[in-house]
Short mmCIF file of C-alpha atoms in Angstrom, two decimals:
data_model
loop_
_atom_site.label_atom_id
_atom_site.label_comp_id
_atom_site.label_asym_id
_atom_site.label_seq_id
_atom_site.Cartn_x
_atom_site.Cartn_y
_atom_site.Cartn_z
CA UNK A 403 82.94 -130.00 15.05
CA UNK A 404 79.90 -130.41 12.81
CA UNK A 405 79.76 -128.03 9.83
CA UNK A 406 76.72 -125.79 10.04
CA UNK A 407 75.03 -122.81 8.49
CA UNK A 408 73.81 -120.60 11.30
CA UNK A 409 71.81 -117.44 11.66
CA UNK A 410 71.39 -115.28 14.72
CA UNK A 411 68.57 -112.76 14.43
CA UNK A 412 68.10 -109.86 16.80
CA UNK A 413 64.37 -110.44 16.60
CA UNK A 414 61.35 -108.80 18.13
CA UNK A 415 61.75 -110.88 21.22
CA UNK A 416 62.90 -113.77 19.05
CA UNK A 417 66.15 -115.57 18.43
CA UNK A 418 66.42 -117.89 15.44
CA UNK A 419 69.34 -120.31 15.11
CA UNK A 420 69.64 -122.48 12.02
CA UNK A 421 71.99 -125.47 12.10
CA UNK A 422 73.39 -128.00 14.53
CA UNK A 423 76.74 -128.23 16.25
CA UNK A 424 78.44 -129.58 19.34
CA UNK A 425 78.79 -126.82 21.92
CA UNK A 426 81.28 -126.31 24.73
CA UNK A 427 80.44 -124.46 27.93
CA UNK A 428 80.66 -120.67 27.34
CA UNK A 429 83.25 -118.84 29.44
CA UNK A 430 82.74 -116.02 31.94
CA UNK A 431 78.94 -115.83 31.87
CA UNK A 432 76.78 -114.30 34.55
CA UNK A 433 74.70 -117.07 36.10
CA UNK A 434 70.93 -116.43 36.38
CA UNK A 435 69.42 -115.95 39.83
CA UNK A 436 67.66 -118.98 41.32
CA UNK A 437 64.47 -119.50 39.27
CA UNK A 438 61.47 -118.39 41.27
CA UNK A 439 63.68 -116.53 43.75
CA UNK A 440 62.03 -113.67 45.61
CA UNK A 441 63.00 -110.04 45.02
CA UNK A 442 63.00 -107.55 47.88
CA UNK A 443 61.34 -104.48 46.42
CA UNK A 444 61.00 -102.64 49.74
CA UNK A 445 64.55 -101.28 49.93
CA UNK A 446 65.48 -97.83 48.72
CA UNK A 447 68.02 -99.26 46.29
CA UNK A 448 66.10 -102.12 44.67
CA UNK A 449 67.95 -101.87 41.40
CA UNK A 450 69.69 -104.44 39.26
CA UNK A 451 72.58 -103.40 37.06
CA UNK A 452 71.97 -103.28 33.31
CA UNK A 453 72.78 -105.12 31.12
CA UNK A 454 72.41 -108.64 32.47
CA UNK A 455 73.83 -111.69 30.69
CA UNK A 456 72.36 -115.17 31.09
CA UNK A 457 73.63 -118.51 29.83
CA UNK A 458 71.39 -120.52 27.52
CA UNK A 459 71.66 -123.61 25.37
CA UNK A 460 73.57 -121.88 22.57
CA UNK A 461 75.81 -119.59 24.62
CA UNK A 462 74.36 -116.54 26.31
CA UNK A 463 71.78 -113.80 25.79
CA UNK A 464 71.96 -110.25 27.10
CA UNK A 465 69.16 -107.89 28.14
CA UNK A 466 69.66 -104.20 28.79
CA UNK A 467 67.48 -101.33 29.88
CA UNK A 468 68.15 -97.93 28.39
CA UNK A 469 67.68 -96.57 31.93
CA UNK A 470 71.00 -98.19 32.79
CA UNK A 471 69.39 -100.35 35.49
CA UNK A 472 66.35 -102.54 36.14
CA UNK A 473 64.11 -100.92 38.77
CA UNK A 474 62.71 -103.83 40.76
CA UNK A 475 60.18 -101.53 42.46
CA UNK A 476 58.39 -101.03 39.15
CA UNK A 477 54.84 -102.49 39.20
CA UNK A 478 56.10 -105.01 36.63
CA UNK A 479 57.74 -106.84 39.56
CA UNK A 480 54.93 -106.36 42.10
CA UNK A 481 52.10 -108.76 42.94
CA UNK A 482 49.14 -106.80 41.64
CA UNK A 483 46.66 -109.68 41.61
CA UNK A 484 45.31 -112.22 44.09
CA UNK A 485 47.23 -115.38 43.19
CA UNK A 486 50.78 -114.30 44.01
CA UNK A 487 51.81 -113.46 40.45
CA UNK A 488 53.57 -110.43 39.01
CA UNK A 489 54.36 -109.66 35.38
CA UNK A 490 57.88 -110.93 36.15
CA UNK A 491 56.49 -114.33 37.16
CA UNK A 492 56.08 -115.21 33.48
CA UNK A 493 58.52 -112.68 31.97
CA UNK A 494 61.89 -113.36 33.55
CA UNK A 495 65.21 -111.70 32.87
CA UNK A 496 66.90 -115.09 32.94
CA UNK A 497 64.70 -116.27 30.06
CA UNK A 498 64.87 -113.25 27.76
CA UNK A 499 61.71 -111.79 29.36
CA UNK A 500 59.65 -114.94 28.75
CA UNK A 501 59.91 -118.37 30.44
CA UNK A 502 61.74 -121.56 29.54
CA UNK A 503 60.57 -125.11 30.27
CA UNK A 504 63.92 -125.87 31.93
CA UNK A 505 63.53 -123.07 34.47
CA UNK A 506 59.86 -123.86 34.96
CA UNK A 507 60.80 -127.42 35.89
CA UNK A 508 63.37 -126.07 38.35
CA UNK A 509 60.73 -123.84 39.91
CA UNK A 510 58.33 -126.76 40.11
CA UNK A 511 60.88 -129.01 41.80
CA UNK A 512 62.01 -126.37 44.29
CA UNK A 513 58.44 -125.51 45.37
CA UNK A 514 56.73 -128.86 44.73
CA UNK A 515 54.53 -127.14 42.17
CA UNK A 516 53.36 -124.25 44.35
CA UNK A 517 55.34 -121.39 42.76
CA UNK A 518 52.86 -118.68 41.64
CA UNK A 519 53.49 -119.58 38.01
CA UNK A 520 51.59 -122.83 38.68
CA UNK A 521 47.99 -121.73 38.94
CA UNK A 522 44.86 -123.46 37.71
CA UNK A 523 43.37 -120.51 35.85
CA UNK A 524 45.89 -120.71 32.99
CA UNK A 525 48.97 -122.70 34.06
CA UNK A 526 47.14 -126.03 34.15
CA UNK A 527 45.97 -128.01 31.14
CA UNK A 528 42.42 -127.38 32.36
CA UNK A 529 41.13 -125.15 35.17
CA UNK A 530 39.38 -128.08 36.86
CA UNK A 531 42.49 -130.29 36.98
CA UNK A 532 43.35 -132.22 40.13
CA UNK A 533 46.30 -130.58 41.94
CA UNK A 534 45.88 -132.23 45.36
CA UNK A 535 49.13 -134.23 45.20
CA UNK A 536 52.59 -133.74 43.74
CA UNK A 537 51.94 -136.39 41.06
CA UNK A 538 48.63 -134.76 40.22
CA UNK A 539 50.32 -131.38 39.84
CA UNK A 540 52.88 -132.93 37.49
CA UNK A 541 50.01 -134.11 35.30
CA UNK A 542 48.00 -130.90 35.60
CA UNK A 543 50.90 -128.64 34.56
CA UNK A 544 52.30 -130.98 31.91
CA UNK A 545 52.05 -128.48 29.01
CA UNK A 546 53.77 -125.81 31.08
CA UNK A 547 56.55 -128.12 32.28
CA UNK A 548 57.26 -129.77 28.95
CA UNK A 549 56.82 -126.86 26.52
CA UNK A 550 56.42 -123.69 28.57
CA UNK A 551 52.84 -123.27 27.32
CA UNK A 552 50.09 -121.48 29.20
CA UNK A 553 46.42 -122.06 28.48
CA UNK A 554 44.72 -119.07 26.87
CA UNK A 555 40.99 -119.55 26.98
CA UNK A 556 38.41 -117.65 24.98
CA UNK A 557 35.16 -118.34 23.12
CA UNK A 558 34.97 -118.70 19.35
CA UNK A 559 34.23 -115.19 18.05
CA UNK A 560 30.81 -114.50 16.62
CA UNK A 561 32.39 -113.41 13.33
CA UNK A 562 34.66 -116.44 13.03
CA UNK A 563 35.16 -117.81 9.52
CA UNK A 564 34.85 -121.40 10.76
CA UNK A 565 32.57 -123.62 12.81
CA UNK A 566 33.35 -126.18 15.49
CA UNK A 567 32.44 -129.68 14.31
CA UNK A 568 33.80 -131.72 17.20
CA UNK A 569 35.88 -131.51 20.38
CA UNK A 570 38.71 -133.92 21.13
CA UNK A 571 40.29 -132.61 24.33
CA UNK A 572 42.44 -135.06 26.35
CA UNK A 573 41.96 -132.77 29.35
CA UNK A 574 38.14 -132.95 29.08
CA UNK A 575 37.38 -129.26 29.38
CA UNK A 576 37.50 -127.29 26.10
CA UNK A 577 34.30 -126.30 24.30
CA UNK A 578 33.10 -123.74 21.78
CA UNK A 579 32.46 -121.40 24.69
CA UNK A 580 35.96 -121.87 26.14
CA UNK A 581 38.51 -122.92 23.53
CA UNK A 582 41.91 -123.91 24.96
CA UNK A 583 44.85 -122.33 23.14
CA UNK A 584 48.32 -123.14 24.49
CA UNK A 585 50.96 -120.46 23.98
CA UNK A 586 54.37 -119.39 25.31
CA UNK A 587 54.33 -115.87 26.82
CA UNK A 588 55.59 -113.35 24.28
CA UNK A 589 58.82 -111.72 25.49
CA UNK A 590 58.31 -108.26 26.97
CA UNK A 591 61.42 -106.89 25.27
CA UNK A 592 62.33 -105.33 21.91
CA UNK A 593 58.86 -103.80 21.95
CA UNK A 594 60.01 -100.75 19.98
CA UNK A 595 59.78 -102.94 16.87
CA UNK A 596 56.16 -104.03 17.30
CA UNK A 597 53.63 -103.49 14.54
CA UNK A 598 50.86 -105.23 16.53
CA UNK A 599 50.31 -106.54 20.06
CA UNK A 600 49.64 -110.20 21.00
CA UNK A 601 49.94 -113.34 18.86
CA UNK A 602 46.73 -112.58 16.98
CA UNK A 603 46.88 -108.80 17.20
CA UNK A 604 43.78 -108.69 19.37
CA UNK A 605 45.18 -105.91 21.58
CA UNK A 606 45.95 -103.69 18.62
CA UNK A 607 47.17 -103.60 15.03
CA UNK A 608 47.45 -99.84 14.58
CA UNK A 609 51.14 -98.87 14.82
CA UNK A 610 50.11 -95.42 16.05
CA UNK A 611 48.35 -97.02 19.03
CA UNK A 612 51.02 -99.47 20.23
CA UNK A 613 51.46 -97.69 23.57
CA UNK A 614 47.73 -97.85 24.29
CA UNK A 615 47.67 -101.50 23.18
CA UNK A 616 50.51 -102.36 25.55
CA UNK A 617 48.66 -100.69 28.42
CA UNK A 618 45.55 -102.71 27.56
CA UNK A 619 47.62 -105.89 27.44
CA UNK A 620 49.12 -105.17 30.87
CA UNK A 621 45.68 -104.45 32.31
CA UNK A 622 44.27 -107.69 30.92
CA UNK A 623 47.27 -109.65 32.19
CA UNK A 624 46.66 -108.49 35.75
CA UNK A 625 42.91 -109.12 35.67
CA UNK A 626 43.19 -112.56 34.00
CA UNK A 627 46.59 -114.18 34.61
CA UNK A 628 47.06 -112.58 38.06
CA UNK A 629 43.31 -112.66 38.87
CA UNK A 630 43.33 -109.14 40.25
CA UNK A 631 41.55 -105.84 39.93
CA UNK A 632 42.55 -103.52 37.12
CA UNK A 633 45.77 -101.64 37.91
CA UNK A 634 45.75 -97.87 38.16
CA UNK A 635 46.59 -95.70 35.17
CA UNK A 636 49.86 -94.76 36.86
CA UNK A 637 50.83 -98.39 37.39
CA UNK A 638 50.08 -99.25 33.77
CA UNK A 639 52.14 -96.30 32.54
CA UNK A 640 55.07 -97.44 34.69
CA UNK A 641 54.83 -101.03 33.43
CA UNK A 642 54.81 -99.97 29.77
CA UNK A 643 57.63 -97.47 30.36
CA UNK A 644 59.74 -100.27 31.85
CA UNK A 645 58.95 -102.75 29.07
CA UNK A 646 59.62 -100.38 26.19
CA UNK A 647 63.15 -99.63 27.43
CA UNK A 648 64.23 -103.28 27.26
CA UNK A 649 66.34 -104.78 24.48
CA UNK A 650 67.46 -108.41 24.24
CA UNK A 651 69.59 -110.37 21.81
CA UNK A 652 71.81 -113.41 21.77
CA UNK A 653 75.22 -112.08 22.85
CA UNK A 654 77.54 -115.08 22.68
CA UNK A 655 77.67 -118.30 20.72
CA UNK A 656 79.44 -121.17 22.43
CA UNK A 657 81.42 -121.90 19.27
CA UNK A 658 81.74 -118.48 17.58
CA UNK A 659 82.30 -116.42 20.72
CA UNK A 660 81.03 -112.87 21.20
CA UNK A 661 78.53 -111.99 18.48
CA UNK A 662 79.54 -108.31 18.46
CA UNK A 663 83.28 -108.97 17.98
CA UNK A 664 85.44 -108.03 14.99
CA UNK A 665 82.98 -105.64 13.39
CA UNK A 666 79.76 -107.64 13.83
CA UNK A 667 76.73 -105.54 14.72
CA UNK A 668 74.97 -107.86 17.15
CA UNK A 669 73.99 -107.30 20.77
CA UNK A 670 71.24 -105.27 22.45
CA UNK A 671 73.44 -102.17 22.46
CA UNK A 672 73.36 -102.16 18.65
CA UNK A 673 69.63 -102.84 18.62
CA UNK A 674 68.83 -99.67 20.60
CA UNK A 675 69.95 -97.60 17.60
CA UNK A 676 68.29 -99.68 14.88
CA UNK A 677 66.01 -97.61 12.63
CA UNK A 678 62.41 -98.81 12.59
CA UNK A 679 59.05 -97.47 11.52
CA UNK A 680 55.87 -99.30 10.43
CA UNK A 681 56.38 -100.61 6.92
CA UNK A 682 60.15 -100.14 6.82
CA UNK A 683 61.73 -102.49 4.27
CA UNK A 684 58.29 -103.92 3.40
CA UNK A 685 58.79 -105.74 0.08
CA UNK A 686 55.22 -104.99 -0.99
CA UNK A 687 55.30 -101.27 -0.28
CA UNK A 688 57.08 -100.24 -3.49
CA UNK A 689 58.29 -101.61 -6.81
CA UNK A 690 61.16 -103.65 -5.39
CA UNK A 691 60.51 -107.38 -5.75
CA UNK A 692 60.11 -109.56 -2.71
CA UNK A 693 63.17 -111.55 -3.77
CA UNK A 694 65.42 -108.48 -3.88
CA UNK A 695 64.84 -107.28 -0.33
CA UNK A 696 67.58 -107.62 2.30
CA UNK A 697 66.78 -107.75 6.01
CA UNK A 698 70.04 -108.55 7.79
CA UNK A 699 73.41 -106.84 7.60
CA UNK A 700 75.06 -107.86 10.85
CA UNK A 701 77.93 -110.18 10.05
CA UNK A 702 79.34 -109.00 6.72
CA UNK A 703 82.71 -108.03 8.22
CA UNK A 704 83.20 -111.58 9.40
CA UNK A 705 84.18 -112.34 5.82
CA UNK A 706 87.52 -110.78 6.78
CA UNK A 707 89.63 -113.24 8.75
CA UNK A 708 90.31 -112.03 12.28
CA UNK A 709 93.66 -112.81 13.92
CA UNK A 710 93.87 -115.12 16.89
CA UNK A 711 90.73 -117.16 16.20
CA UNK A 712 90.74 -120.91 16.64
CA UNK A 713 89.73 -123.19 13.79
CA UNK A 714 86.47 -123.87 15.63
CA UNK A 715 85.69 -120.17 16.08
CA UNK A 716 86.49 -119.35 12.47
CA UNK A 717 84.25 -122.15 11.20
CA UNK A 718 81.39 -121.11 13.47
CA UNK A 719 81.59 -117.47 12.39
CA UNK A 720 81.68 -118.48 8.74
CA UNK A 721 78.54 -120.56 9.32
CA UNK A 722 76.71 -117.60 10.89
CA UNK A 723 77.74 -115.36 7.98
CA UNK A 724 76.49 -117.95 5.46
CA UNK A 725 73.23 -118.22 7.36
CA UNK A 726 72.69 -114.47 7.11
CA UNK A 727 73.34 -114.58 3.35
CA UNK A 728 70.96 -117.50 2.88
CA UNK A 729 68.25 -115.67 4.81
CA UNK A 730 68.61 -112.62 2.56
CA UNK A 731 69.10 -114.25 -0.83
CA UNK A 732 67.80 -117.85 -1.04
CA UNK A 733 64.63 -117.66 -3.11
CA UNK A 734 61.62 -119.95 -3.05
CA UNK A 735 57.99 -119.85 -4.11
CA UNK A 736 55.44 -118.71 -1.54
CA UNK A 737 51.95 -120.01 -2.30
CA UNK A 738 48.65 -120.75 -0.55
CA UNK A 739 49.47 -118.64 2.51
CA UNK A 740 46.22 -117.10 3.80
CA UNK A 741 46.77 -113.51 4.80
CA UNK A 742 49.57 -113.06 2.28
CA UNK A 743 48.88 -114.47 -1.19
CA UNK A 744 45.16 -113.77 -1.03
CA UNK A 745 45.59 -110.33 0.53
CA UNK A 746 47.99 -109.32 -2.23
CA UNK A 747 46.03 -111.15 -4.96
CA UNK A 748 49.25 -112.94 -5.93
CA UNK A 749 48.80 -116.73 -6.04
CA UNK A 750 52.57 -117.27 -6.26
CA UNK A 751 55.30 -115.01 -4.88
CA UNK A 752 59.01 -115.51 -5.47
CA UNK A 753 60.49 -114.51 -2.15
CA UNK A 754 63.06 -115.11 0.54
CA UNK A 755 62.93 -115.37 4.31
CA UNK A 756 63.10 -111.57 4.24
CA UNK A 757 59.76 -111.41 2.45
CA UNK A 758 57.92 -111.94 5.72
CA UNK A 759 60.75 -111.19 8.18
CA UNK A 760 61.66 -107.81 6.77
CA UNK A 761 62.20 -105.41 9.69
CA UNK A 762 65.89 -104.54 9.33
CA UNK A 763 68.10 -106.59 11.66
CA UNK A 764 65.07 -107.54 13.76
CA UNK A 765 63.29 -110.48 12.13
CA UNK A 766 59.62 -109.57 12.47
CA UNK A 767 57.28 -108.09 9.88
CA UNK A 768 57.34 -104.32 9.98
CA UNK A 769 53.60 -103.91 9.67
CA UNK A 770 50.62 -105.78 11.07
CA UNK A 771 50.50 -108.90 8.90
CA UNK A 772 48.91 -112.16 10.01
CA UNK A 773 49.52 -115.21 7.89
CA UNK A 774 48.70 -118.87 8.37
CA UNK A 775 51.99 -120.79 8.13
CA UNK A 776 50.30 -124.12 8.81
CA UNK A 777 51.07 -124.52 12.50
CA UNK A 778 47.41 -123.97 13.37
CA UNK A 779 46.25 -126.76 11.08
CA UNK A 780 47.34 -129.71 13.19
CA UNK A 781 51.10 -129.50 12.59
CA UNK A 782 53.21 -130.82 15.46
#
C-alpha cells in the first residue's frame, strides 16, 4: 500500500482528498440507481429512504435529508421546462447532488445521447452543434462527457475590468456577446453553509438573503437550463426547502473504512449540527493571525490506536489525520491573489489552507470572498 497523507473535508458540496493510494472495492455499499432512470412521482408514496449511500472512486459518499426521506414528488424532481429536464437531471443523488462524467457517459450510452441532460442549449459545446448522428452527438457533448462541464453563456458585463482582444473558440461560436464558460453544476447540498450563491456570486452575496438568492437561482435554472416558464412561488419555495435540508459528505474510505468510526466526527449526520454563521472563524475578522486559525477538528481521536484494525486501515487513518494537521498548520506565503491581498491591502500574507477555507469542518470561506487562484488565466 502506498504511503499517503490524506484529507477528507466535509465541504460545502465539496470533497477534497489529498494523496494517492491503491484502493480495494468497499464492502456493503448501496449501489446507485441506473443513471438516467425514471422516477415515478405519481404514486402516493413516492419517497426514498434517507440517508442514501453511493459508491465512488474513493469509497462511498452519503447524503441525508433532515426530513428523514427524499420526497420525489417535490418540484425538484419534476419536469418544469420544455426539454424534459428537472433539477434532478443535473443534480443527482448518486453523484452527491451534482453529476459525474462517468455517469454521464453511462447515460449517453444507454440513450444514444438523447437523455434530457444532453441538450443543445447548454449541454453541447456550442448551441449550433451538429447532433444528427451518434458520432456527431459524441463530438457535440464532448465537454460534458469528458469533464462533466455544461456551457454557461453570457455577455461580457458592461462594467467588466477587461476587454476582449481576440476569440479562439474551437467550437466556432463564442463572442463578446455570448462568452462560453464551461462549469460543473454546483452540488445542491450543504447549502446551510453558503455565504454566496453561484460560482461568481451573481445570484447573491448577502448572507441575509441566501434564501431569496436560492429561489432566484432555481427560477433561472428552469427558464434557462430547462427552457421553461418561470415556476410558481410555491414551487420555488418547495425546491429551496428540499435543497436546504440536504447534507452530503464522504462516508467511507476504501482503505480507512468508515470515516465516522472510533471517535471521528465525519458523516452528514455530524454536519447537520455543525455551527455556522457568516464570518465564523474568519482569520481577518479579529486579531488572530491567518496562520493561527484552525478549520478542521474531525480526526484527532484517530491518534489513539483502535483495536482490531488491519495494518492497511491503521496506515490509511494515520494518513487522513496527518492531512488534517497539514491543512490546519502548514504555513506558506500568499501573494498576488486578486480579491484577497489587494482587498486587505496586505501584499504578503503568511497563511495556511485554513486562511481561505475557514468555515469550521466545512472547507468553504465563511463569508462572500472571491479570489483569483489562477485557474481563470489559462491554467489547465
